[in-house]
């Protein structure tokens, strides 16, 4: 009885999924950085809003209002980046010959989906952190290290379901309509999530409790206002995350048919 041996050139192909995911993430980041204008503009939305509040409100003198707005704008950065990047990048990638070729490779769905999730989250956190730092410098906010940790931590938690929503949109929408639809959904999440920093009607407050943006905003508000923590906000974020994971895997499988892994 003989034992089959894998040739060295074949065994080199069987790399772990973690390494494949890392390399695919690097590829996605590099492809986005080839168009720095698109990256900067998406990450600049919360800074544009900050400029509006600087000229229309008293956040230069009111530290309480300034730090509250600081938390809101950090979430705005996550919303714009994590939703728009995959929603617009995936339709473009799906039209390329390289994507069609890569779908035939025996690497499974996990590395590619991890990369498409990790890259927007990384950029979203950079946007949130830079917004936090710049807003601290130009306003009367005096956040503590704990404030920074809570706001960035909640931004990370929000980034996951928002990125999954962006992935789902990327598999559904054609390239011509993806930008308009993703921007509409992003601004709706900001408005109806109650994280714009503007006083809104009570109906918006009710709707916000069912949205991931609203749940994240309420968590930050409860920390900054030293109010009671509502665990329902965590449940909302977990529910959106689970639904997003299921939707993305189903849409990925449907995208090219079951003949691809």
PDB file of C-alpha atoms in Angstrom:
ATOM      1  CA  UNK A   1       0.000   0.000   0.000  1.00  0.00           C
ATOM      2  CA  UNK A   2       1.413   3.366  -1.004  1.00  0.00           C
ATOM      3  CA  UNK A   3       0.748   6.726   0.564  1.00  0.00           C
ATOM      4  CA  UNK A   4      -0.048   9.630  -1.755  1.00  0.00           C
ATOM      5  CA  UNK A   5       2.159  12.646  -1.253  1.00  0.00           C
ATOM      6  CA  UNK A   6       1.260  16.221  -2.136  1.00  0.00           C
ATOM      7  CA  UNK A   7       3.758  17.823  -4.441  1.00  0.00           C
ATOM      8  CA  UNK A   8       5.455  20.971  -3.009  1.00  0.00           C
ATOM      9  CA  UNK A   9       4.037  23.189  -5.754  1.00  0.00           C
ATOM     10  CA  UNK A  10       0.530  21.980  -4.877  1.00  0.00           C
ATOM     11  CA  UNK A  11       0.925  22.283  -1.100  1.00  0.00           C
ATOM     12  CA  UNK A  12       2.018  25.909  -1.480  1.00  0.00           C
ATOM     13  CA  UNK A  13      -1.410  26.705  -2.894  1.00  0.00           C
ATOM     14  CA  UNK A  14      -3.208  25.347   0.171  1.00  0.00           C
ATOM     15  CA  UNK A  15      -2.614  28.424   2.315  1.00  0.00           C
ATOM     16  CA  UNK A  16      -4.816  29.104   5.341  1.00  0.00           C
ATOM     17  CA  UNK A  17      -7.978  31.182   4.917  1.00  0.00           C
ATOM     18  CA  UNK A  18      -6.581  33.742   7.361  1.00  0.00           C
ATOM     19  CA  UNK A  19      -3.629  34.493   5.087  1.00  0.00           C
ATOM     20  CA  UNK A  20      -5.863  34.646   2.037  1.00  0.00           C
ATOM     21  CA  UNK A  21      -8.173  37.053   3.861  1.00  0.00           C
ATOM     22  CA  UNK A  22      -5.213  39.256   4.831  1.00  0.00           C
ATOM     23  CA  UNK A  23      -3.865  39.345   1.278  1.00  0.00           C
ATOM     24  CA  UNK A  24      -7.312  40.059  -0.130  1.00  0.00           C
ATOM     25  CA  UNK A  25      -7.775  42.881   2.385  1.00  0.00           C
ATOM     26  CA  UNK A  26      -4.472  44.413   1.281  1.00  0.00           C
ATOM     27  CA  UNK A  27      -5.629  44.150  -2.320  1.00  0.00           C
ATOM     28  CA  UNK A  28      -8.918  45.909  -1.549  1.00  0.00           C
ATOM     29  CA  UNK A  29      -7.184  48.707   0.354  1.00  0.00           C
ATOM     30  CA  UNK A  30      -4.700  49.197  -2.474  1.00  0.00           C
ATOM     31  CA  UNK A  31      -7.460  49.341  -5.095  1.00  0.00           C
ATOM     32  CA  UNK A  32      -9.301  52.051  -3.135  1.00  0.00           C
ATOM     33  CA  UNK A  33      -6.150  54.078  -2.562  1.00  0.00           C
ATOM     34  CA  UNK A  34      -5.680  54.290  -6.310  1.00  0.00           C
ATOM     35  CA  UNK A  35      -8.594  56.763  -6.190  1.00  0.00           C
ATOM     36  CA  UNK A  36      -7.682  58.917  -3.173  1.00  0.00           C
ATOM     37  CA  UNK A  37     -10.280  61.571  -4.009  1.00  0.00           C
ATOM     38  CA  UNK A  38     -13.133  59.111  -3.461  1.00  0.00           C
ATOM     39  CA  UNK A  39     -11.614  57.915  -0.184  1.00  0.00           C
ATOM     40  CA  UNK A  40     -11.004  61.423   1.161  1.00  0.00           C
ATOM     41  CA  UNK A  41     -14.446  62.718   0.162  1.00  0.00           C
ATOM     42  CA  UNK A  42     -16.255  59.850   1.869  1.00  0.00           C
ATOM     43  CA  UNK A  43     -14.184  60.312   5.013  1.00  0.00           C
ATOM     44  CA  UNK A  44     -14.673  64.096   4.917  1.00  0.00           C
ATOM     45  CA  UNK A  45     -18.481  64.114   5.284  1.00  0.00           C
ATOM     46  CA  UNK A  46     -18.416  64.417   9.108  1.00  0.00           C
ATOM     47  CA  UNK A  47     -15.817  67.211   8.867  1.00  0.00           C
ATOM     48  CA  UNK A  48     -18.074  69.095   6.452  1.00  0.00           C
ATOM     49  CA  UNK A  49     -20.904  68.735   8.965  1.00  0.00           C
ATOM     50  CA  UNK A  50     -18.538  69.915  11.690  1.00  0.00           C
ATOM     51  CA  UNK A  51     -17.878  73.086   9.711  1.00  0.00           C
ATOM     52  CA  UNK A  52     -21.646  73.694   9.488  1.00  0.00           C
ATOM     53  CA  UNK A  53     -22.069  73.333  13.249  1.00  0.00           C
ATOM     54  CA  UNK A  54     -19.086  75.590  13.929  1.00  0.00           C
ATOM     55  CA  UNK A  55     -20.747  78.508  12.154  1.00  0.00           C
ATOM     56  CA  UNK A  56     -24.327  77.820  13.266  1.00  0.00           C
ATOM     57  CA  UNK A  57     -24.047  76.695  16.897  1.00  0.00           C
ATOM     58  CA  UNK A  58     -22.132  77.570  20.057  1.00  0.00           C
ATOM     59  CA  UNK A  59     -19.949  74.445  20.238  1.00  0.00           C
ATOM     60  CA  UNK A  60     -16.887  76.697  20.520  1.00  0.00           C
ATOM     61  CA  UNK A  61     -18.025  77.741  23.980  1.00  0.00           C
ATOM     62  CA  UNK A  62     -20.470  75.042  25.122  1.00  0.00           C
ATOM     63  CA  UNK A  63     -18.370  72.017  26.099  1.00  0.00           C
ATOM     64  CA  UNK A  64     -21.385  69.749  26.785  1.00  0.00           C
ATOM     65  CA  UNK A  65     -22.893  70.376  23.346  1.00  0.00           C
ATOM     66  CA  UNK A  66     -19.468  70.052  21.727  1.00  0.00           C
ATOM     67  CA  UNK A  67     -18.653  66.625  23.153  1.00  0.00           C
ATOM     68  CA  UNK A  68     -22.148  65.352  22.337  1.00  0.00           C
ATOM     69  CA  UNK A  69     -21.730  66.507  18.728  1.00  0.00           C
ATOM     70  CA  UNK A  70     -18.272  64.952  18.670  1.00  0.00           C
ATOM     71  CA  UNK A  71     -19.754  61.530  19.377  1.00  0.00           C
ATOM     72  CA  UNK A  72     -22.455  61.972  16.769  1.00  0.00           C
ATOM     73  CA  UNK A  73     -20.023  63.010  14.030  1.00  0.00           C
ATOM     74  CA  UNK A  74     -17.753  60.053  14.727  1.00  0.00           C
ATOM     75  CA  UNK A  75     -20.694  57.763  13.964  1.00  0.00           C
ATOM     76  CA  UNK A  76     -21.431  59.758  10.802  1.00  0.00           C
ATOM     77  CA  UNK A  77     -17.924  58.984   9.560  1.00  0.00           C
ATOM     78  CA  UNK A  78     -18.508  55.270  10.067  1.00  0.00           C
ATOM     79  CA  UNK A  79     -21.888  55.407   8.333  1.00  0.00           C
ATOM     80  CA  UNK A  80     -20.637  57.176   5.225  1.00  0.00           C
ATOM     81  CA  UNK A  81     -17.484  55.116   4.747  1.00  0.00           C
ATOM     82  CA  UNK A  82     -18.710  51.657   5.738  1.00  0.00           C
ATOM     83  CA  UNK A  83     -21.876  51.918   3.671  1.00  0.00           C
ATOM     84  CA  UNK A  84     -20.576  53.680   0.557  1.00  0.00           C
ATOM     85  CA  UNK A  85     -17.276  51.864   0.062  1.00  0.00           C
ATOM     86  CA  UNK A  86     -18.697  48.334  -0.380  1.00  0.00           C
ATOM     87  CA  UNK A  87     -21.983  49.475  -1.942  1.00  0.00           C
ATOM     88  CA  UNK A  88     -20.083  51.246  -4.734  1.00  0.00           C
ATOM     89  CA  UNK A  89     -16.929  49.136  -4.881  1.00  0.00           C
ATOM     90  CA  UNK A  90     -18.532  45.713  -5.262  1.00  0.00           C
ATOM     91  CA  UNK A  91     -20.658  46.554  -8.353  1.00  0.00           C
ATOM     92  CA  UNK A  92     -17.516  47.870 -10.035  1.00  0.00           C
ATOM     93  CA  UNK A  93     -15.526  44.789  -9.030  1.00  0.00           C
ATOM     94  CA  UNK A  94     -18.241  42.451 -10.277  1.00  0.00           C
ATOM     95  CA  UNK A  95     -17.911  43.913 -13.780  1.00  0.00           C
ATOM     96  CA  UNK A  96     -14.187  43.163 -13.977  1.00  0.00           C
ATOM     97  CA  UNK A  97     -12.661  40.107 -15.635  1.00  0.00           C
ATOM     98  CA  UNK A  98     -10.496  39.523 -12.577  1.00  0.00           C
ATOM     99  CA  UNK A  99     -13.579  39.088 -10.383  1.00  0.00           C
ATOM    100  CA  UNK A 100     -15.059  36.537 -12.777  1.00  0.00           C
ATOM    101  CA  UNK A 101     -11.761  34.654 -12.762  1.00  0.00           C
ATOM    102  CA  UNK A 102     -11.385  34.811  -8.974  1.00  0.00           C
ATOM    103  CA  UNK A 103     -14.819  33.276  -8.481  1.00  0.00           C
ATOM    104  CA  UNK A 104     -13.561  30.094 -10.200  1.00  0.00           C
ATOM    105  CA  UNK A 105     -10.684  29.639  -7.734  1.00  0.00           C
ATOM    106  CA  UNK A 106     -11.133  27.077  -4.915  1.00  0.00           C
ATOM    107  CA  UNK A 107     -10.768  29.577  -2.085  1.00  0.00           C
ATOM    108  CA  UNK A 108     -14.317  29.686  -0.773  1.00  0.00           C
ATOM    109  CA  UNK A 109     -16.336  32.745   0.181  1.00  0.00           C
ATOM    110  CA  UNK A 110     -14.793  33.528   3.569  1.00  0.00           C
ATOM    111  CA  UNK A 111     -11.483  35.257   2.588  1.00  0.00           C
ATOM    112  CA  UNK A 112     -13.139  37.538   0.052  1.00  0.00           C
ATOM    113  CA  UNK A 113     -16.048  38.483   2.315  1.00  0.00           C
ATOM    114  CA  UNK A 114     -13.734  39.066   5.277  1.00  0.00           C
ATOM    115  CA  UNK A 115     -11.657  41.413   3.132  1.00  0.00           C
ATOM    116  CA  UNK A 116     -14.693  43.274   1.838  1.00  0.00           C
ATOM    117  CA  UNK A 117     -15.779  43.717   5.462  1.00  0.00           C
ATOM    118  CA  UNK A 118     -12.429  44.495   7.098  1.00  0.00           C
ATOM    119  CA  UNK A 119     -11.243  47.139   4.637  1.00  0.00           C
ATOM    120  CA  UNK A 120     -14.290  49.461   4.994  1.00  0.00           C
ATOM    121  CA  UNK A 121     -14.274  49.007   8.785  1.00  0.00           C
ATOM    122  CA  UNK A 122     -10.613  50.052   8.941  1.00  0.00           C
ATOM    123  CA  UNK A 123     -11.294  53.169   6.851  1.00  0.00           C
ATOM    124  CA  UNK A 124     -14.435  53.917   8.874  1.00  0.00           C
ATOM    125  CA  UNK A 125     -12.513  53.821  12.142  1.00  0.00           C
ATOM    126  CA  UNK A 126      -9.859  56.126  10.682  1.00  0.00           C
ATOM    127  CA  UNK A 127     -12.632  58.551   9.740  1.00  0.00           C
ATOM    128  CA  UNK A 128     -14.193  58.334  13.219  1.00  0.00           C
ATOM    129  CA  UNK A 129     -10.862  58.825  15.005  1.00  0.00           C
ATOM    130  CA  UNK A 130      -9.770  61.744  12.799  1.00  0.00           C
ATOM    131  CA  UNK A 131     -13.165  63.422  13.239  1.00  0.00           C
ATOM    132  CA  UNK A 132     -12.895  62.991  17.008  1.00  0.00           C
ATOM    133  CA  UNK A 133      -9.419  64.531  17.120  1.00  0.00           C
ATOM    134  CA  UNK A 134     -10.171  67.461  14.795  1.00  0.00           C
ATOM    135  CA  UNK A 135     -13.467  68.246  16.525  1.00  0.00           C
ATOM    136  CA  UNK A 136     -11.680  68.239  19.874  1.00  0.00           C
ATOM    137  CA  UNK A 137      -9.124  70.749  18.584  1.00  0.00           C
ATOM    138  CA  UNK A 138     -11.608  73.237  17.074  1.00  0.00           C
ATOM    139  CA  UNK A 139     -14.445  73.042  19.630  1.00  0.00           C
ATOM    140  CA  UNK A 140     -14.871  73.461  23.367  1.00  0.00           C
ATOM    141  CA  UNK A 141     -15.053  69.692  23.922  1.00  0.00           C
ATOM    142  CA  UNK A 142     -12.752  68.281  26.584  1.00  0.00           C
ATOM    143  CA  UNK A 143     -13.136  64.518  26.225  1.00  0.00           C
ATOM    144  CA  UNK A 144     -11.405  62.058  28.505  1.00  0.00           C
ATOM    145  CA  UNK A 145      -9.539  58.947  27.436  1.00  0.00           C
ATOM    146  CA  UNK A 146     -12.603  56.932  28.446  1.00  0.00           C
ATOM    147  CA  UNK A 147     -14.812  59.103  26.212  1.00  0.00           C
ATOM    148  CA  UNK A 148     -12.494  58.408  23.287  1.00  0.00           C
ATOM    149  CA  UNK A 149     -12.477  54.662  24.022  1.00  0.00           C
ATOM    150  CA  UNK A 150     -16.276  54.478  24.296  1.00  0.00           C
ATOM    151  CA  UNK A 151     -16.928  56.501  21.136  1.00  0.00           C
ATOM    152  CA  UNK A 152     -14.411  54.587  19.017  1.00  0.00           C
ATOM    153  CA  UNK A 153     -15.568  51.279  20.502  1.00  0.00           C
ATOM    154  CA  UNK A 154     -19.207  51.999  19.666  1.00  0.00           C
ATOM    155  CA  UNK A 155     -18.118  53.173  16.213  1.00  0.00           C
ATOM    156  CA  UNK A 156     -16.463  49.791  15.680  1.00  0.00           C
ATOM    157  CA  UNK A 157     -19.599  47.947  16.795  1.00  0.00           C
ATOM    158  CA  UNK A 158     -21.727  50.071  14.440  1.00  0.00           C
ATOM    159  CA  UNK A 159     -19.294  49.575  11.573  1.00  0.00           C
ATOM    160  CA  UNK A 160     -19.983  45.835  11.378  1.00  0.00           C
ATOM    161  CA  UNK A 161     -23.728  45.851  10.525  1.00  0.00           C
ATOM    162  CA  UNK A 162     -23.358  48.976   8.378  1.00  0.00           C
ATOM    163  CA  UNK A 163     -20.598  47.351   6.329  1.00  0.00           C
ATOM    164  CA  UNK A 164     -22.692  44.213   5.930  1.00  0.00           C
ATOM    165  CA  UNK A 165     -25.565  46.385   4.692  1.00  0.00           C
ATOM    166  CA  UNK A 166     -23.182  47.981   2.202  1.00  0.00           C
ATOM    167  CA  UNK A 167     -22.063  44.536   1.027  1.00  0.00           C
ATOM    168  CA  UNK A 168     -25.665  43.468   0.500  1.00  0.00           C
ATOM    169  CA  UNK A 169     -26.362  46.600  -1.524  1.00  0.00           C
ATOM    170  CA  UNK A 170     -23.254  45.942  -3.586  1.00  0.00           C
ATOM    171  CA  UNK A 171     -24.574  42.537  -4.654  1.00  0.00           C
ATOM    172  CA  UNK A 172     -28.059  43.889  -5.421  1.00  0.00           C
ATOM    173  CA  UNK A 173     -27.461  47.251  -7.099  1.00  0.00           C
ATOM    174  CA  UNK A 174     -26.002  47.942 -10.532  1.00  0.00           C
ATOM    175  CA  UNK A 175     -23.046  50.306 -10.792  1.00  0.00           C
ATOM    176  CA  UNK A 176     -25.114  53.172 -12.227  1.00  0.00           C
ATOM    177  CA  UNK A 177     -27.469  53.412  -9.250  1.00  0.00           C
ATOM    178  CA  UNK A 178     -25.291  52.240  -6.355  1.00  0.00           C
ATOM    179  CA  UNK A 179     -23.951  55.696  -5.434  1.00  0.00           C
ATOM    180  CA  UNK A 180     -27.368  57.394  -5.322  1.00  0.00           C
ATOM    181  CA  UNK A 181     -28.993  54.581  -3.338  1.00  0.00           C
ATOM    182  CA  UNK A 182     -26.137  54.193  -0.844  1.00  0.00           C
ATOM    183  CA  UNK A 183     -26.006  57.945  -0.161  1.00  0.00           C
ATOM    184  CA  UNK A 184     -29.787  58.049   0.323  1.00  0.00           C
ATOM    185  CA  UNK A 185     -29.668  55.192   2.821  1.00  0.00           C
ATOM    186  CA  UNK A 186     -26.652  56.675   4.622  1.00  0.00           C
ATOM    187  CA  UNK A 187     -28.282  60.080   5.083  1.00  0.00           C
ATOM    188  CA  UNK A 188     -31.548  58.397   6.115  1.00  0.00           C
ATOM    189  CA  UNK A 189     -29.624  56.460   8.773  1.00  0.00           C
ATOM    190  CA  UNK A 190     -28.133  59.742   9.984  1.00  0.00           C
ATOM    191  CA  UNK A 191     -31.448  61.605  10.028  1.00  0.00           C
ATOM    192  CA  UNK A 192     -33.779  58.906  11.368  1.00  0.00           C
ATOM    193  CA  UNK A 193     -31.094  57.508  13.632  1.00  0.00           C
ATOM    194  CA  UNK A 194     -31.130  60.820  15.484  1.00  0.00           C
ATOM    195  CA  UNK A 195     -27.354  61.247  15.278  1.00  0.00           C
ATOM    196  CA  UNK A 196     -27.312  64.509  13.322  1.00  0.00           C
ATOM    197  CA  UNK A 197     -27.045  66.574  16.493  1.00  0.00           C
ATOM    198  CA  UNK A 198     -30.181  68.540  15.543  1.00  0.00           C
ATOM    199  CA  UNK A 199     -33.363  68.408  17.689  1.00  0.00           C
ATOM    200  CA  UNK A 200     -35.849  66.193  15.873  1.00  0.00           C
ATOM    201  CA  UNK A 201     -39.553  65.260  16.281  1.00  0.00           C
ATOM    202  CA  UNK A 202     -40.571  62.495  18.662  1.00  0.00           C
ATOM    203  CA  UNK A 203     -41.457  60.183  15.753  1.00  0.00           C
ATOM    204  CA  UNK A 204     -37.788  60.183  14.736  1.00  0.00           C
ATOM    205  CA  UNK A 205     -36.819  59.231  18.297  1.00  0.00           C
ATOM    206  CA  UNK A 206     -39.158  56.239  18.060  1.00  0.00           C
ATOM    207  CA  UNK A 207     -37.780  55.127  14.690  1.00  0.00           C
ATOM    208  CA  UNK A 208     -34.194  55.550  15.871  1.00  0.00           C
ATOM    209  CA  UNK A 209     -34.544  52.760  18.431  1.00  0.00           C
ATOM    210  CA  UNK A 210     -34.971  50.239  15.596  1.00  0.00           C
ATOM    211  CA  UNK A 211     -31.986  51.427  13.540  1.00  0.00           C
ATOM    212  CA  UNK A 212     -28.341  50.484  14.153  1.00  0.00           C
ATOM    213  CA  UNK A 213     -27.299  54.129  13.885  1.00  0.00           C
ATOM    214  CA  UNK A 214     -29.870  55.094  16.492  1.00  0.00           C
ATOM    215  CA  UNK A 215     -28.852  52.277  18.824  1.00  0.00           C
ATOM    216  CA  UNK A 216     -25.186  53.323  18.612  1.00  0.00           C
ATOM    217  CA  UNK A 217     -26.118  56.968  19.155  1.00  0.00           C
ATOM    218  CA  UNK A 218     -28.160  56.111  22.245  1.00  0.00           C
ATOM    219  CA  UNK A 219     -25.259  54.110  23.707  1.00  0.00           C
ATOM    220  CA  UNK A 220     -22.894  57.059  23.330  1.00  0.00           C
ATOM    221  CA  UNK A 221     -25.512  59.483  24.664  1.00  0.00           C
ATOM    222  CA  UNK A 222     -26.080  57.330  27.749  1.00  0.00           C
ATOM    223  CA  UNK A 223     -22.340  57.398  28.467  1.00  0.00           C
ATOM    224  CA  UNK A 224     -21.883  61.129  27.882  1.00  0.00           C
ATOM    225  CA  UNK A 225     -25.023  62.022  29.872  1.00  0.00           C
ATOM    226  CA  UNK A 226     -24.292  59.467  32.631  1.00  0.00           C
ATOM    227  CA  UNK A 227     -27.786  58.019  32.173  1.00  0.00           C
ATOM    228  CA  UNK A 228     -29.013  54.435  32.547  1.00  0.00           C
ATOM    229  CA  UNK A 229     -27.713  51.993  29.948  1.00  0.00           C
ATOM    230  CA  UNK A 230     -30.422  50.388  27.791  1.00  0.00           C
ATOM    231  CA  UNK A 231     -29.514  46.848  26.755  1.00  0.00           C
ATOM    232  CA  UNK A 232     -32.094  46.964  23.963  1.00  0.00           C
ATOM    233  CA  UNK A 233     -29.597  48.990  21.945  1.00  0.00           C
ATOM    234  CA  UNK A 234     -27.146  46.081  22.047  1.00  0.00           C
ATOM    235  CA  UNK A 235     -29.906  43.704  20.952  1.00  0.00           C
ATOM    236  CA  UNK A 236     -30.700  45.947  17.975  1.00  0.00           C
ATOM    237  CA  UNK A 237     -27.053  46.019  16.869  1.00  0.00           C
ATOM    238  CA  UNK A 238     -26.695  42.240  17.234  1.00  0.00           C
ATOM    239  CA  UNK A 239     -29.930  41.651  15.301  1.00  0.00           C
ATOM    240  CA  UNK A 240     -28.795  43.863  12.408  1.00  0.00           C
ATOM    241  CA  UNK A 241     -25.420  42.107  12.386  1.00  0.00           C
ATOM    242  CA  UNK A 242     -26.918  38.613  12.251  1.00  0.00           C
ATOM    243  CA  UNK A 243     -29.379  39.604   9.519  1.00  0.00           C
ATOM    244  CA  UNK A 244     -26.539  41.242   7.593  1.00  0.00           C
ATOM    245  CA  UNK A 245     -24.338  38.127   7.765  1.00  0.00           C
ATOM    246  CA  UNK A 246     -27.134  35.894   6.500  1.00  0.00           C
ATOM    247  CA  UNK A 247     -28.075  38.325   3.719  1.00  0.00           C
ATOM    248  CA  UNK A 248     -24.495  38.721   2.504  1.00  0.00           C
ATOM    249  CA  UNK A 249     -23.787  34.993   2.309  1.00  0.00           C
ATOM    250  CA  UNK A 250     -27.084  34.320   0.506  1.00  0.00           C
ATOM    251  CA  UNK A 251     -26.506  37.160  -1.967  1.00  0.00           C
ATOM    252  CA  UNK A 252     -22.926  36.063  -2.535  1.00  0.00           C
ATOM    253  CA  UNK A 253     -24.076  32.561  -3.397  1.00  0.00           C
ATOM    254  CA  UNK A 254     -26.782  33.903  -5.679  1.00  0.00           C
ATOM    255  CA  UNK A 255     -24.428  36.309  -7.434  1.00  0.00           C
ATOM    256  CA  UNK A 256     -22.731  33.806  -9.743  1.00  0.00           C
ATOM    257  CA  UNK A 257     -24.687  30.616  -9.168  1.00  0.00           C
ATOM    258  CA  UNK A 258     -23.953  27.478  -7.178  1.00  0.00           C
ATOM    259  CA  UNK A 259     -21.258  26.265  -9.575  1.00  0.00           C
ATOM    260  CA  UNK A 260     -18.891  28.658  -7.793  1.00  0.00           C
ATOM    261  CA  UNK A 261     -17.736  28.092  -4.202  1.00  0.00           C
TER     262      UNK A 261
END
